Amino acid sequence: MLYIFDADGTLCDRQSGELLPDVAEKIATLPSDSILTICTNQGGVGLRYWMEKDGFGEPKKYPTESQVKNQYRRIAKQIGAQRVYLSFAYQSKTSGKWGPVPNDSLITPRERDTIWSPEWRKPAPGMLLAALADHNCDKSDAVFIGDSDEDQEAAANAGIKFVHADEFFERR
Ligand SMILES: [Mg+2]
């Protein structure tokens, strides 16, 4: 079984970034042949880039690419996840406009089609489909665990089962 987890609010605390206290115990109960991955929207990276490029807002309030990569690599290590999928694409909540993507001198064509692509930002299914493909997994053998409407929609868009984090980790 391929377990795909959202990160913030599902595996880790939104404010502190620390692993939530009930996560390790539940994950230890999963069958030993389980494959664990993480799919997380990190649009703050895209927003920071937009602010720095166009000179507005407070970019320092948002994380850098390497801060985000280090944070979720650490979480992945703590739960024994094989891979982390990140989405840096940022969409304005007010205008619906997508932020700029770094040009070809800064990112690879592959990064443009994945980590910086709107197709990878949940509720689009790109990250989830990549996790399935990378692990050669049938949709019927995968489940996405998340805590938001966009997670639920992403699972539906990818055609895989969704389980809410509260249910999976038996919270509340
Ligand atoms: Mg979440």
PDB file of C-alpha atoms and ligand atoms in Angstrom:
ATOM      1  CA  MET A   1       0.000   0.000   0.000  1.00  0.00           C
ATOM      2  CA  LEU A   2       1.180   3.502  -0.844  1.00  0.00           C
ATOM      3  CA  TYR A   3       0.374   5.993   1.911  1.00  0.00           C
ATOM      4  CA  ILE A   4       0.554   9.584   0.739  1.00  0.00           C
ATOM      5  CA  PHE A   5       0.437  12.136   3.525  1.00  0.00           C
ATOM      6  CA  ASP A   6      -0.239  15.836   3.531  1.00  0.00           C
ATOM      7  CA  ALA A   7       2.243  17.505   5.915  1.00  0.00           C
ATOM      8  CA  ASP A   8       0.994  20.613   7.726  1.00  0.00           C
ATOM      9  CA  GLY A   9      -1.879  19.819  10.076  1.00  0.00           C
ATOM     10  CA  THR A  10      -1.630  16.120   9.186  1.00  0.00           C
ATOM     11  CA  LEU A  11       1.904  15.012  10.153  1.00  0.00           C
ATOM     12  CA  CYS A  12       3.246  18.166  11.719  1.00  0.00           C
ATOM     13  CA  ASP A  13       2.075  21.148  13.695  1.00  0.00           C
ATOM     14  CA  ARG A  14       1.329  24.131  11.458  1.00  0.00           C
ATOM     15  CA  GLN A  15       3.060  26.627  13.762  1.00  0.00           C
ATOM     16  CA  SER A  16       6.062  24.789  15.184  1.00  0.00           C
ATOM     17  CA  GLY A  17       6.682  22.429  12.262  1.00  0.00           C
ATOM     18  CA  GLU A  18       7.244  19.595  14.752  1.00  0.00           C
ATOM     19  CA  LEU A  19       5.867  16.118  14.199  1.00  0.00           C
ATOM     20  CA  LEU A  20       2.484  15.756  15.918  1.00  0.00           C
ATOM     21  CA  PRO A  21       2.663  13.529  19.010  1.00  0.00           C
ATOM     22  CA  ASP A  22       0.345  10.766  17.733  1.00  0.00           C
ATOM     23  CA  VAL A  23       1.996  10.269  14.339  1.00  0.00           C
ATOM     24  CA  ALA A  24       4.934   7.964  15.056  1.00  0.00           C
ATOM     25  CA  GLU A  25       2.838   5.517  17.060  1.00  0.00           C
ATOM     26  CA  LYS A  26       0.211   5.131  14.324  1.00  0.00           C
ATOM     27  CA  ILE A  27       2.799   4.796  11.572  1.00  0.00           C
ATOM     28  CA  ALA A  28       4.521   2.018  13.532  1.00  0.00           C
ATOM     29  CA  THR A  29       1.306  -0.035  13.184  1.00  0.00           C
ATOM     30  CA  LEU A  30       1.329   0.044   9.353  1.00  0.00           C
ATOM     31  CA  PRO A  31       2.387  -3.135   7.521  1.00  0.00           C
ATOM     32  CA  SER A  32       6.142  -3.313   7.015  1.00  0.00           C
ATOM     33  CA  ASP A  33       5.858  -3.315   3.207  1.00  0.00           C
ATOM     34  CA  SER A  34       3.998   0.033   3.231  1.00  0.00           C
ATOM     35  CA  ILE A  35       5.451   2.850   1.166  1.00  0.00           C
ATOM     36  CA  LEU A  36       5.168   6.285   2.730  1.00  0.00           C
ATOM     37  CA  THR A  37       5.398   9.575   0.867  1.00  0.00           C
ATOM     38  CA  ILE A  38       4.563  13.204   1.624  1.00  0.00           C
ATOM     39  CA  CYS A  39       2.833  15.652  -0.749  1.00  0.00           C
ATOM     40  CA  THR A  40       2.750  19.222   0.508  1.00  0.00           C
ATOM     41  CA  ASN A  41       1.796  22.600  -0.941  1.00  0.00           C
ATOM     42  CA  GLN A  42       4.482  25.127  -0.046  1.00  0.00           C
ATOM     43  CA  GLY A  43       3.240  28.145  -1.952  1.00  0.00           C
ATOM     44  CA  GLY A  44       5.043  30.403   0.536  1.00  0.00           C
ATOM     45  CA  VAL A  45       8.195  29.740  -1.484  1.00  0.00           C
ATOM     46  CA  GLY A  46       6.452  30.949  -4.646  1.00  0.00           C
ATOM     47  CA  LEU A  47       5.008  33.974  -2.865  1.00  0.00           C
ATOM     48  CA  ARG A  48       8.417  34.882  -1.463  1.00  0.00           C
ATOM     49  CA  TYR A  49       9.912  34.660  -4.953  1.00  0.00           C
ATOM     50  CA  TRP A  50       7.107  36.856  -6.340  1.00  0.00           C
ATOM     51  CA  MET A  51       7.636  39.488  -3.617  1.00  0.00           C
ATOM     52  CA  GLU A  52      11.403  39.536  -4.125  1.00  0.00           C
ATOM     53  CA  LYS A  53      11.070  39.738  -7.906  1.00  0.00           C
ATOM     54  CA  ASP A  54       8.447  42.490  -7.969  1.00  0.00           C
ATOM     55  CA  GLY A  55       9.483  44.265  -4.773  1.00  0.00           C
ATOM     56  CA  PHE A  56       6.393  44.187  -2.623  1.00  0.00           C
ATOM     57  CA  GLY A  57       5.230  42.741   0.708  1.00  0.00           C
ATOM     58  CA  GLU A  58       7.512  41.161   3.277  1.00  0.00           C
ATOM     59  CA  PRO A  59       9.327  38.274   1.601  1.00  0.00           C
ATOM     60  CA  LYS A  60      11.302  37.456   4.735  1.00  0.00           C
ATOM     61  CA  LYS A  61       8.071  36.319   6.380  1.00  0.00           C
ATOM     62  CA  TYR A  62       8.035  33.383   3.966  1.00  0.00           C
ATOM     63  CA  PRO A  63      10.420  30.434   3.800  1.00  0.00           C
ATOM     64  CA  THR A  64      13.192  29.891   1.299  1.00  0.00           C
ATOM     65  CA  GLU A  65      13.347  26.836  -0.913  1.00  0.00           C
ATOM     66  CA  SER A  66      16.141  25.291   1.159  1.00  0.00           C
ATOM     67  CA  GLN A  67      14.336  25.928   4.469  1.00  0.00           C
ATOM     68  CA  VAL A  68      11.273  24.099   3.130  1.00  0.00           C
ATOM     69  CA  LYS A  69      13.325  21.240   1.698  1.00  0.00           C
ATOM     70  CA  ASN A  70      15.208  20.783   4.976  1.00  0.00           C
ATOM     71  CA  GLN A  71      12.049  20.948   7.078  1.00  0.00           C
ATOM     72  CA  TYR A  72      10.174  18.246   5.148  1.00  0.00           C
ATOM     73  CA  ARG A  73      13.243  16.056   4.660  1.00  0.00           C
ATOM     74  CA  ARG A  74      13.462  16.042   8.439  1.00  0.00           C
ATOM     75  CA  ILE A  75       9.783  15.095   8.792  1.00  0.00           C
ATOM     76  CA  ALA A  76      10.202  12.381   6.131  1.00  0.00           C
ATOM     77  CA  LYS A  77      13.141  10.936   8.037  1.00  0.00           C
ATOM     78  CA  GLN A  78      11.167  10.914  11.279  1.00  0.00           C
ATOM     79  CA  ILE A  79       8.347   8.842   9.777  1.00  0.00           C
ATOM     80  CA  GLY A  80      10.465   6.749   7.394  1.00  0.00           C
ATOM     81  CA  ALA A  81       8.949   8.271   4.251  1.00  0.00           C
ATOM     82  CA  GLN A  82      10.692   7.388   0.995  1.00  0.00           C
ATOM     83  CA  ARG A  83       9.993  10.634  -0.776  1.00  0.00           C
ATOM     84  CA  VAL A  84       8.705  14.160  -0.383  1.00  0.00           C
ATOM     85  CA  TYR A  85       6.830  15.976  -3.135  1.00  0.00           C
ATOM     86  CA  LEU A  86       6.693  19.745  -2.775  1.00  0.00           C
ATOM     87  CA  SER A  87       4.696  22.345  -4.667  1.00  0.00           C
ATOM     88  CA  PHE A  88       6.092  25.878  -4.747  1.00  0.00           C
ATOM     89  CA  ALA A  89       3.469  27.288  -7.139  1.00  0.00           C
ATOM     90  CA  TYR A  90       1.569  30.164  -5.588  1.00  0.00           C
ATOM     91  CA  GLN A  91      -1.893  31.355  -6.569  1.00  0.00           C
ATOM     92  CA  SER A  92      -3.300  34.620  -5.248  1.00  0.00           C
ATOM     93  CA  LYS A  93      -6.366  33.919  -3.127  1.00  0.00           C
ATOM     94  CA  THR A  94      -7.936  37.217  -4.142  1.00  0.00           C
ATOM     95  CA  SER A  95      -7.220  37.502  -7.880  1.00  0.00           C
ATOM     96  CA  GLY A  96      -6.651  33.834  -8.713  1.00  0.00           C
ATOM     97  CA  LYS A  97      -3.480  34.947 -10.505  1.00  0.00           C
ATOM     98  CA  TRP A  98      -0.484  32.595 -10.431  1.00  0.00           C
ATOM     99  CA  GLY A  99       2.821  33.944  -9.222  1.00  0.00           C
ATOM    100  CA  PRO A 100       5.845  34.102 -11.522  1.00  0.00           C
ATOM    101  CA  VAL A 101       8.025  31.042 -12.061  1.00  0.00           C
ATOM    102  CA  PRO A 102      11.819  31.465 -11.908  1.00  0.00           C
ATOM    103  CA  ASN A 103      13.365  31.535 -15.375  1.00  0.00           C
ATOM    104  CA  ASP A 104      15.454  28.834 -17.005  1.00  0.00           C
ATOM    105  CA  SER A 105      18.727  30.091 -15.561  1.00  0.00           C
ATOM    106  CA  LEU A 106      17.389  29.377 -12.065  1.00  0.00           C
ATOM    107  CA  ILE A 107      15.368  26.172 -12.450  1.00  0.00           C
ATOM    108  CA  THR A 108      15.488  23.090 -14.660  1.00  0.00           C
ATOM    109  CA  PRO A 109      12.780  22.222 -17.214  1.00  0.00           C
ATOM    110  CA  ARG A 110      11.853  19.334 -14.940  1.00  0.00           C
ATOM    111  CA  GLU A 111      11.357  21.683 -11.972  1.00  0.00           C
ATOM    112  CA  ARG A 112       9.197  23.919 -14.151  1.00  0.00           C
ATOM    113  CA  ASP A 113       6.959  20.922 -14.964  1.00  0.00           C
ATOM    114  CA  THR A 114       6.777  19.652 -11.388  1.00  0.00           C
ATOM    115  CA  ILE A 115       7.627  21.617  -8.255  1.00  0.00           C
ATOM    116  CA  TRP A 116       6.779  24.987  -9.910  1.00  0.00           C
ATOM    117  CA  SER A 117       3.809  23.796 -11.957  1.00  0.00           C
ATOM    118  CA  PRO A 118       0.188  24.691 -11.085  1.00  0.00           C
ATOM    119  CA  GLU A 119      -0.543  21.059 -11.996  1.00  0.00           C
ATOM    120  CA  TRP A 120       1.322  20.022  -8.871  1.00  0.00           C
ATOM    121  CA  ARG A 121      -0.448  22.362  -6.502  1.00  0.00           C
ATOM    122  CA  LYS A 122      -3.237  20.585  -4.618  1.00  0.00           C
ATOM    123  CA  PRO A 123      -6.156  20.348  -5.356  1.00  0.00           C
ATOM    124  CA  ALA A 124      -4.572  19.558  -8.758  1.00  0.00           C
ATOM    125  CA  PRO A 125      -3.461  15.911  -8.720  1.00  0.00           C
ATOM    126  CA  GLY A 126       0.112  16.273 -10.086  1.00  0.00           C
ATOM    127  CA  MET A 127       2.057  15.417  -6.930  1.00  0.00           C
ATOM    128  CA  LEU A 128      -0.181  12.466  -6.107  1.00  0.00           C
ATOM    129  CA  LEU A 129       0.053  11.079  -9.644  1.00  0.00           C
ATOM    130  CA  ALA A 130       3.840  11.452  -9.530  1.00  0.00           C
ATOM    131  CA  ALA A 131       3.942   9.489  -6.260  1.00  0.00           C
ATOM    132  CA  LEU A 132       1.883   6.708  -7.858  1.00  0.00           C
ATOM    133  CA  ALA A 133       4.063   6.605 -10.969  1.00  0.00           C
ATOM    134  CA  ASP A 134       7.369   6.764  -9.085  1.00  0.00           C
ATOM    135  CA  HIS A 135       6.372   3.785  -6.938  1.00  0.00           C
ATOM    136  CA  ASN A 136       4.681   1.852  -9.731  1.00  0.00           C
ATOM    137  CA  CYS A 137       1.512   1.791  -7.710  1.00  0.00           C
ATOM    138  CA  ASP A 138      -2.065   1.161  -8.846  1.00  0.00           C
ATOM    139  CA  LYS A 139      -4.617   3.749  -7.793  1.00  0.00           C
ATOM    140  CA  SER A 140      -6.496   1.073  -5.868  1.00  0.00           C
ATOM    141  CA  ASP A 141      -3.396   0.452  -3.711  1.00  0.00           C
ATOM    142  CA  ALA A 142      -2.987   4.071  -2.650  1.00  0.00           C
ATOM    143  CA  VAL A 143      -4.542   6.307  -0.057  1.00  0.00           C
ATOM    144  CA  PHE A 144      -4.108  10.018   0.594  1.00  0.00           C
ATOM    145  CA  ILE A 145      -4.332  11.243   4.183  1.00  0.00           C
ATOM    146  CA  GLY A 146      -4.923  14.959   4.633  1.00  0.00           C
ATOM    147  CA  ASP A 147      -6.744  17.544   6.696  1.00  0.00           C
ATOM    148  CA  SER A 148      -8.179  20.022   4.197  1.00  0.00           C
ATOM    149  CA  ASP A 149     -10.767  20.321   1.452  1.00  0.00           C
ATOM    150  CA  GLU A 150      -7.998  20.781  -1.097  1.00  0.00           C
ATOM    151  CA  ASP A 151      -6.486  17.467   0.025  1.00  0.00           C
ATOM    152  CA  GLN A 152      -9.810  15.714  -0.416  1.00  0.00           C
ATOM    153  CA  GLU A 153     -10.233  17.293  -3.864  1.00  0.00           C
ATOM    154  CA  ALA A 154      -6.683  16.340  -4.864  1.00  0.00           C
ATOM    155  CA  ALA A 155      -7.385  12.702  -3.973  1.00  0.00           C
ATOM    156  CA  ALA A 156     -10.612  12.799  -6.004  1.00  0.00           C
ATOM    157  CA  ASN A 157      -8.774  14.430  -8.926  1.00  0.00           C
ATOM    158  CA  ALA A 158      -6.095  11.731  -8.771  1.00  0.00           C
ATOM    159  CA  GLY A 159      -8.731   9.001  -8.473  1.00  0.00           C
ATOM    160  CA  ILE A 160      -7.484   7.615  -5.172  1.00  0.00           C
ATOM    161  CA  LYS A 161      -9.032   7.063  -1.767  1.00  0.00           C
ATOM    162  CA  PHE A 162      -9.008   9.892   0.778  1.00  0.00           C
ATOM    163  CA  VAL A 163      -8.944   9.455   4.544  1.00  0.00           C
ATOM    164  CA  HIS A 164      -9.133  12.490   6.807  1.00  0.00           C
ATOM    165  CA  ALA A 165      -6.171  12.859   9.190  1.00  0.00           C
ATOM    166  CA  ASP A 166      -8.550  12.990  12.184  1.00  0.00           C
ATOM    167  CA  GLU A 167      -9.873   9.577  11.264  1.00  0.00           C
ATOM    168  CA  PHE A 168      -6.528   8.048  10.311  1.00  0.00           C
ATOM    169  CA  PHE A 169      -4.767   9.191  13.477  1.00  0.00           C
ATOM    170  CA  GLU A 170      -7.917   8.804  15.606  1.00  0.00           C
ATOM    171  CA  ARG A 171      -7.862  12.420  16.738  1.00  0.00           C
ATOM    172  CA  ARG A 172     -10.684  14.064  18.760  1.00  0.00           C
TER     173      ARG A 172
HETATM  174 MG    MG B   1      -2.750  20.314   5.744  1.00  0.00          MG
END
